[in-house]
Amino acid sequence: MTTDLAQPVSITQRVSRLLRCPVRAEWLWLAVVLSILGILPFSSDSDPDLWWHLRTGELVAHSGIPRHDIFSWTAHGRPWVAHEWLSELLIYEVRHWLGYGADVALFSGATVAALALVYALARRRGAGAGLLLALVILASITLALFITVRPQIFTWLFFVVFVVVIERSEAEEAAPVWLLPPLMAVWVNLHLGFAYGLMTVVLWSLARGIRRLRGEAVDLRTPLIFTALCFLAMLNPWGPAIFVYPLRYVQDRQSLSVATEWSRPSPMAPALWPYFASVGLVLLAMASRHRPRPFLVLLGLATIAVSLEAVRNIAFLALVLPLVAGPPLSAWWRSWRLGGNRGRRRRGRNSRGRGDPPEAQRPDGETHAQLPAALAAAIVLGVLGLGLLAIAASPDGIPLRAPRQRGFPSAALPMSPNNYLTLGSTANTCGVATSSTGRAPSPSSSTGGVTSIARVSSTTTQRSLAPTRGGRTSATAIRLIRCSSTSGHVWPRN
């Protein structure tokens, strides 16, 4: 008696089978859009705050988390809440071991992952592939303005994870709600945006209360989850005091107004037109009879509210746009098409005595084109390759080991002779001072040894910095100035 044993499958055979597997065309187009979004940051200048993050990350790596200001000159020794210490440590270590290009890939990858999670959930909720892809493109155009190496992008990813888990829970699907408190313990050390996680759970509690008032049988466990989030959020170097720190940004609105990213969005800015289009689509989805669940309605309203307060918050609306607006608008589109198809079907039966072809009778009104995985992978890799070649052909090339030269502090800030930033200014802006002697200027004067001081915001257009007063700009003598409401600070570059 013999027994036929299954022959082992080699790795080559497995790869061959995988490449022959069919892939939906919608996933291919999504991959193309997200690939373009992912490589765009490689063509951008470095974020003005990058040097701050690198220097602080180096300090955390070698000396521990700072509690007092040791960088500045006029405010040395004052209490300092380095609330982004974990992000800055990660930025420094990635830059140290893998180069600046790896940092760019990390943060662009986090953005792509966030959009992919939103797309998958919106598709699961019934959003049409074509309309959903259009919304993802609109969201990508908005997010492309903000993708850079900065801790805020970690908040985007964590915010989306919170939204996805809560929405799946609202739909009575398997959702790892238990994962939210541990994520909060990490989030609070990455960025102050952890407050958006708390906001999301508060909206969840309100949505459950609304459903309960409607007579639905829902449990009210959200207060317990919120309590657990607050408890684990205290696992940071400053404990409960971290809850008070974000209020400083609310109270210091006048100082923040000089920074472009903290100003309110204006419809007169063409770059923000996709954002205002997103606001209109979300409001249209909420006004339709196919409006989403109460949680998503509250989430859409909350993201519109915070985005109208500051340009930097626009990203939150862009991230939830496909999920909040996609399914309702797709349902409206299908109902409109169904009404038209019924009229055509009646006319067809009267004239031909037969109904529509089978493909027009699909419940979702879509046909799912497929293609081999090998071809899909070749197309995506081709898009990535062409994009990177285009960036490499630029004068600065691809910034792998270090940022582009025009992104360095010595060449990042424009001169404004009529708008010098003097020490002790009350404006919360950034500037750069260069010294021909290599020594810091006198605290009582803005002229001692200083050849040029420029007043700029964190999003000022970057141009070459020219020395003034006949002085010679020394790269080793550059000092970054940060002004608070009490005094000026001189931050050394190295």
XYZ file of C-alpha atoms in Angstrom:
494
model
C 0.000 0.000 0.000
C 1.401 3.335 -1.032
C 0.466 6.804 0.133
C 0.743 9.829 -2.115
C 2.528 12.573 -0.261
C 2.092 16.191 -1.255
C 5.167 17.569 -2.936
C 6.710 20.554 -1.120
C 6.149 23.884 -2.838
C 9.286 25.897 -3.478
C 9.573 29.626 -2.841
C 9.800 30.230 -6.590
C 6.508 28.435 -7.182
C 4.827 30.405 -4.408
C 6.046 33.700 -5.839
C 4.901 32.633 -9.308
C 1.425 31.813 -8.033
C 1.273 35.100 -6.160
C 2.198 37.097 -9.266
C -0.542 35.350 -11.236
C -3.212 36.155 -8.645
C -5.851 38.598 -9.904
C -5.883 42.093 -8.430
C -8.806 44.481 -8.639
C -8.115 47.519 -10.759
C -9.392 49.809 -7.995
C -6.563 48.709 -5.709
C -4.071 49.379 -8.478
C -5.278 52.959 -8.954
C -5.266 53.487 -5.199
C -1.675 52.240 -5.041
C -0.699 54.619 -7.855
C -2.260 57.629 -6.094
C -0.691 56.746 -2.742
C 2.687 56.099 -4.391
C 2.686 59.586 -5.888
C 1.697 61.023 -2.517
C 4.485 59.047 -0.845
C 7.297 60.335 -3.071
C 6.230 63.991 -3.184
C 7.918 64.807 0.178
C 11.280 63.834 -1.336
C 11.002 66.874 -3.610
C 10.206 69.287 -0.774
C 12.521 71.360 1.361
C 13.076 70.336 4.943
C 10.648 71.516 7.576
C 11.938 74.609 9.428
C 11.499 72.763 12.733
C 13.630 69.797 11.631
C 16.774 71.207 13.240
C 14.986 71.695 16.532
C 13.786 68.095 16.470
C 17.187 66.688 15.537
C 18.977 68.642 18.254
C 16.464 67.651 20.915
C 16.533 64.028 19.766
C 20.310 64.021 20.079
C 19.999 65.410 23.589
C 17.462 62.725 24.564
C 19.675 59.992 23.112
C 22.804 61.056 24.984
C 21.607 62.882 28.095
C 18.026 61.833 28.710
C 14.762 63.736 28.459
C 15.403 67.431 29.152
C 13.475 69.146 31.956
C 15.058 72.581 31.709
C 16.176 74.768 28.854
C 19.880 74.188 28.182
C 20.012 75.473 24.592
C 18.907 79.067 24.811
C 20.988 81.951 25.974
C 18.542 84.348 27.624
C 16.218 81.714 29.151
C 18.771 79.150 30.208
C 17.550 76.928 33.033
C 13.861 77.710 32.698
C 11.384 74.792 32.789
C 10.979 73.122 29.426
C 8.265 70.611 28.457
C 9.780 68.589 25.610
C 6.419 67.013 24.833
C 7.594 65.508 21.515
C 10.654 63.809 22.985
C 9.853 60.319 21.651
C 9.236 61.578 18.103
C 12.416 63.634 18.236
C 14.415 60.674 19.468
C 13.050 58.588 16.597
C 13.805 61.333 14.051
C 17.370 61.635 15.333
C 18.087 57.899 15.420
C 16.659 57.288 11.947
C 18.635 60.219 10.581
C 21.784 59.050 12.365
C 21.680 55.442 11.189
C 19.828 55.568 7.862
C 19.974 59.168 6.687
C 17.463 61.932 6.188
C 15.782 60.070 3.312
C 14.688 57.358 5.736
C 13.008 59.993 7.893
C 11.115 61.288 4.863
C 10.070 57.745 3.948
C 8.922 57.088 7.519
C 6.626 60.093 7.711
C 5.293 59.842 4.168
C 4.668 56.146 4.824
C 2.670 57.008 7.946
C 0.471 59.324 5.871
C -0.040 56.702 3.167
C -0.935 54.079 5.781
C -3.517 56.414 7.336
C -5.228 57.049 3.986
C -5.155 53.348 3.090
C -6.918 52.467 6.379
C -9.602 55.074 5.713
C -10.091 53.855 2.141
C -10.466 50.227 3.196
C -13.076 51.062 5.843
C -15.015 53.398 3.538
C -15.083 50.666 0.881
C -16.375 48.264 3.495
C -19.159 50.742 4.266
C -20.320 50.646 0.666
C -18.534 53.585 -0.937
C -18.115 53.208 -4.690
C -14.592 52.665 -5.942
C -14.610 55.508 -8.459
C -16.056 58.140 -6.148
C -13.894 56.978 -3.256
C -10.747 57.217 -5.368
C -11.708 60.783 -6.310
C -12.095 61.649 -2.609
C -8.712 60.087 -1.827
C -7.128 62.193 -4.572
C -8.765 65.308 -3.117
C -7.516 64.380 0.357
C -4.029 63.682 -1.006
C -3.835 67.114 -2.636
C -4.636 68.667 0.736
C -2.266 66.475 2.750
C 0.600 67.035 0.305
C 0.866 70.596 1.637
C 1.760 69.353 5.118
C 3.751 66.120 4.716
C 7.233 66.626 6.075
C 9.442 65.294 8.847
C 7.491 66.486 11.870
C 5.865 64.731 14.855
C 2.391 65.934 13.891
C 2.172 63.213 11.239
C 2.283 60.537 13.930
C -0.864 62.162 15.297
C -2.508 61.716 11.883
C -1.874 57.979 11.943
C -2.961 57.468 15.544
C -6.058 59.601 14.956
C -7.080 57.436 12.000
C -6.503 54.232 13.982
C -8.769 55.548 16.742
C -11.461 56.484 14.206
C -11.295 53.114 12.434
C -11.489 51.112 15.660
C -14.401 53.160 17.003
C -16.334 53.072 13.717
C -15.954 49.295 13.482
C -17.200 49.045 17.045
C -20.198 51.219 16.165
C -21.010 48.846 13.308
C -20.993 45.893 15.739
C -17.935 44.451 14.029
C -14.913 42.882 15.667
C -12.850 45.854 16.801
C -9.808 45.858 19.123
C -11.143 48.585 21.439
C -8.773 47.291 24.109
C -5.920 48.559 21.918
C -6.824 52.232 22.358
C -5.448 52.793 25.911
C -1.995 51.306 25.143
C -1.842 53.376 21.963
C -2.621 56.469 24.009
C 0.368 55.749 26.273
C 2.607 55.896 23.184
C 0.799 58.775 21.492
C 1.116 61.145 24.465
C 4.905 60.873 24.261
C 4.994 61.399 20.503
C 2.944 64.553 20.112
C 0.471 66.821 21.896
C -2.100 65.740 19.331
C -3.079 62.974 21.745
C -5.835 65.438 22.679
C -7.522 64.515 19.385
C -7.678 60.923 20.569
C -9.491 62.036 23.708
C -11.767 64.196 21.550
C -12.605 61.206 19.371
C -13.663 59.118 22.367
C -15.774 61.999 23.697
C -17.552 62.159 20.324
C -18.033 58.404 20.516
C -19.685 58.794 23.924
C -22.006 61.494 22.585
C -22.899 59.343 19.581
C -23.761 56.419 21.826
C -25.898 58.699 23.945
C -27.788 59.835 20.830
C -28.377 56.257 19.777
C -29.576 55.405 23.258
C -32.084 58.284 23.139
C -33.370 56.893 19.848
C -34.190 53.659 21.608
C -31.281 51.594 20.312
C -29.771 48.997 22.603
C -26.184 50.172 23.048
C -23.869 49.847 25.998
C -22.375 52.946 27.602
C -18.860 51.627 28.208
C -17.194 54.648 26.618
C -16.727 56.524 29.945
C -14.659 53.600 31.187
C -12.550 53.678 28.034
C -12.082 57.436 28.371
C -10.974 56.985 31.975
C -8.458 54.339 30.915
C -7.148 56.662 28.195
C -6.653 59.511 30.652
C -4.935 57.218 33.126
C -2.463 55.843 30.580
C -1.923 59.299 29.104
C -0.289 60.205 32.419
C 2.517 57.764 31.580
C 4.761 60.554 30.373
C 7.682 62.426 31.971
C 5.393 65.229 33.207
C 2.453 63.183 34.452
C -0.970 64.905 34.697
C 0.560 68.299 33.839
C 0.559 67.252 30.171
C -3.225 67.780 30.066
C -2.778 71.477 30.828
C -0.004 72.159 28.323
C -2.212 72.120 25.148
C -4.298 74.922 26.675
C -1.331 77.255 26.217
C -1.903 77.093 22.477
C -5.516 78.133 22.962
C -4.701 80.971 25.341
C -1.797 82.348 23.279
C -3.819 82.832 20.110
C -2.400 86.311 19.459
C 1.184 85.104 19.415
C 0.339 82.072 17.282
C -1.405 84.218 14.700
C 1.952 85.326 13.241
C 2.653 81.737 12.131
C 0.941 80.827 8.868
C 0.024 77.316 9.944
C -1.808 78.652 13.006
C -3.796 81.233 11.036
C -7.352 80.566 9.907
C -7.773 79.213 6.360
C -8.753 81.789 3.787
C -10.810 80.992 0.665
C -8.679 83.559 -1.157
C -5.709 81.146 -1.071
C -5.876 78.846 -4.152
C -3.843 76.163 -2.363
C -6.698 75.764 0.123
C -9.499 75.407 -2.423
C -9.379 71.573 -2.188
C -9.949 71.961 1.547
C -13.041 74.117 1.082
C -14.299 71.629 -1.508
C -13.867 68.919 1.127
C -15.899 70.958 3.627
C -18.710 71.248 1.078
C -18.701 67.515 0.331
C -18.820 66.584 4.021
C -21.723 68.959 4.657
C -23.497 67.631 1.559
C -23.104 64.061 2.802
C -24.524 65.002 6.195
C -27.498 66.761 4.615
C -28.431 63.766 2.455
C -30.928 61.142 3.563
C -28.075 58.640 3.454
C -26.136 60.494 6.163
C -23.633 58.406 8.141
C -23.937 57.199 11.717
C -24.031 59.768 14.552
C -20.372 59.167 15.379
C -19.226 60.052 11.867
C -21.564 63.054 11.747
C -20.076 64.401 14.976
C -16.572 63.576 13.743
C -17.135 65.462 10.500
C -18.470 68.520 12.307
C -15.603 68.444 14.827
C -12.908 68.206 12.139
C -14.502 71.079 10.221
C -14.540 73.162 13.406
C -10.880 72.576 14.289
C -9.751 73.042 10.684
C -11.460 76.431 10.509
C -9.417 77.494 13.546
C -5.967 76.753 12.118
C -4.514 75.784 8.764
C -2.459 73.001 10.334
C -5.689 71.242 11.383
C -6.925 70.942 7.798
C -5.244 67.540 7.605
C -7.767 66.022 10.037
C -10.684 66.821 7.748
C -8.781 65.469 4.751
C -8.123 62.205 6.577
C -11.786 61.547 7.424
C -13.212 62.880 4.137
C -13.361 59.486 2.319
C -15.007 57.779 5.295
C -17.515 60.503 6.194
C -18.525 61.560 2.668
C -17.778 58.465 0.576
C -20.569 56.033 1.591
C -23.418 58.626 1.736
C -22.539 60.198 -1.618
C -22.148 56.746 -3.201
C -25.569 55.727 -1.853
C -27.114 58.898 -3.262
C -25.473 58.257 -6.623
C -26.734 54.675 -6.732
C -30.279 55.668 -5.832
C -30.228 58.289 -8.568
C -28.946 55.760 -11.099
C -31.428 53.168 -9.907
C -34.296 55.556 -10.589
C -32.974 56.147 -14.094
C -32.396 52.422 -14.682
C -35.957 51.616 -13.665
C -37.299 54.024 -16.277
C -34.984 52.592 -18.932
C -35.918 49.047 -17.898
C -39.598 49.755 -18.337
C -38.986 51.320 -21.733
C -36.775 48.370 -22.701
C -39.420 45.797 -21.789
C -42.030 47.699 -23.768
C -39.805 47.974 -26.836
C -37.716 44.781 -26.741
C -39.412 42.574 -24.180
C -36.266 41.946 -22.194
C -34.381 43.490 -19.259
C -30.956 45.000 -18.907
C -27.777 42.965 -19.342
C -26.510 41.190 -16.188
C -23.632 43.584 -15.547
C -26.028 46.511 -15.162
C -27.960 44.646 -12.489
C -25.128 44.435 -9.969
C -26.280 45.576 -6.521
C -23.504 48.167 -6.263
C -23.709 49.220 -9.888
C -20.007 48.459 -10.466
C -18.007 46.016 -12.469
C -14.804 44.838 -10.816
C -12.067 44.729 -13.456
C -9.071 42.594 -12.555
C -5.532 42.197 -13.796
C -2.543 39.993 -12.833
C -0.655 40.984 -9.714
C 2.625 41.021 -11.692
C 1.275 43.674 -14.049
C -0.139 45.729 -11.152
C 3.203 45.589 -9.327
C 5.056 46.602 -12.503
C 2.796 49.631 -12.959
C 3.228 50.786 -9.342
C 6.995 50.294 -9.440
C 7.117 52.147 -12.743
C 5.273 55.121 -11.239
C 7.635 55.126 -8.246
C 10.688 54.830 -10.485
C 9.641 57.642 -12.811
C 8.836 59.890 -9.864
C 12.166 59.278 -8.179
C 14.029 59.769 -11.462
C 12.310 63.112 -11.925
C 13.333 64.177 -8.426
C 16.874 62.887 -8.959
C 17.130 64.975 -12.139
C 16.422 68.157 -10.198
C 19.397 70.360 -9.210
C 19.366 69.123 -5.603
C 18.628 65.474 -6.362
C 17.075 63.093 -3.857
C 17.902 64.072 -0.247
C 19.073 60.738 1.145
C 21.806 61.477 3.688
C 20.930 65.108 4.420
C 18.195 67.616 3.536
C 18.494 69.854 0.528
C 21.049 72.626 0.919
C 18.438 75.360 0.700
C 16.745 73.744 3.687
C 19.644 74.462 6.052
C 19.203 77.336 8.520
C 22.064 79.272 6.921
C 20.131 79.480 3.651
C 16.549 79.029 4.769
C 15.403 82.464 5.832
C 14.905 85.599 3.751
C 16.379 88.896 4.837
C 13.977 91.666 5.752
C 16.009 94.794 6.599
C 12.913 96.695 7.689
C 11.661 93.950 10.005
C 14.474 92.910 12.321
C 13.657 90.558 15.135
C 15.052 92.036 18.346
C 15.655 90.090 21.528
C 12.803 90.388 23.989
C 10.160 90.622 21.269
C 6.722 89.373 22.230
C 6.079 87.780 18.857
C 6.134 83.999 18.753
C 8.160 83.810 15.554
C 11.411 82.324 14.384
C 14.501 84.013 13.073
C 18.180 83.542 12.460
C 21.128 85.603 13.611
C 24.579 85.267 12.109
C 27.709 86.482 13.811
C 30.959 87.288 12.098
C 32.784 86.735 15.362
C 31.173 83.435 16.271
C 29.980 84.873 19.594
C 26.386 85.312 20.715
C 25.091 88.890 20.649
C 24.670 90.887 23.801
C 21.367 90.353 25.659
C 20.840 94.101 25.929
C 21.463 94.812 22.299
C 20.601 93.258 18.977
C 23.675 94.696 17.247
C 26.709 93.398 19.113
C 28.545 91.110 16.734
C 25.359 90.364 14.780
C 25.469 90.920 11.056
C 21.877 89.991 10.260
C 18.639 89.140 12.031
C 15.547 88.148 10.094
C 12.009 87.894 11.376
C 10.037 85.073 9.782
C 7.307 82.598 10.539
C 7.779 78.841 10.474
C 6.325 78.619 6.966
C 8.111 81.585 5.363
C 9.289 81.018 1.806
C 12.859 79.791 1.947
C 15.463 81.870 0.056
C 19.152 82.593 0.396
C 20.260 84.505 3.471
C 22.499 87.407 2.586
C 24.729 89.092 5.198
C 24.129 92.731 6.003
C 26.138 95.634 7.434
C 29.198 94.453 5.597
C 29.587 91.396 7.790
C 30.626 87.953 6.641
C 28.155 85.139 7.329
C 29.802 82.246 9.123
C 28.018 78.896 8.994
C 29.461 77.919 12.344
C 28.191 81.085 13.998
C 24.535 80.697 13.075
C 22.074 81.049 15.920
C 18.383 80.264 15.629
C 16.196 82.670 17.558
C 12.859 81.730 19.039
C 10.826 84.396 20.781
C 8.223 83.733 23.438
C 5.965 86.119 25.292
C 8.676 86.764 27.881
C 12.068 86.778 26.227
C 14.098 85.869 23.206
C 15.981 82.603 22.928
C 19.113 81.902 20.917
C 19.267 78.275 19.787
C 22.661 76.960 18.653
C 22.776 74.911 15.497
C 25.646 72.751 16.744
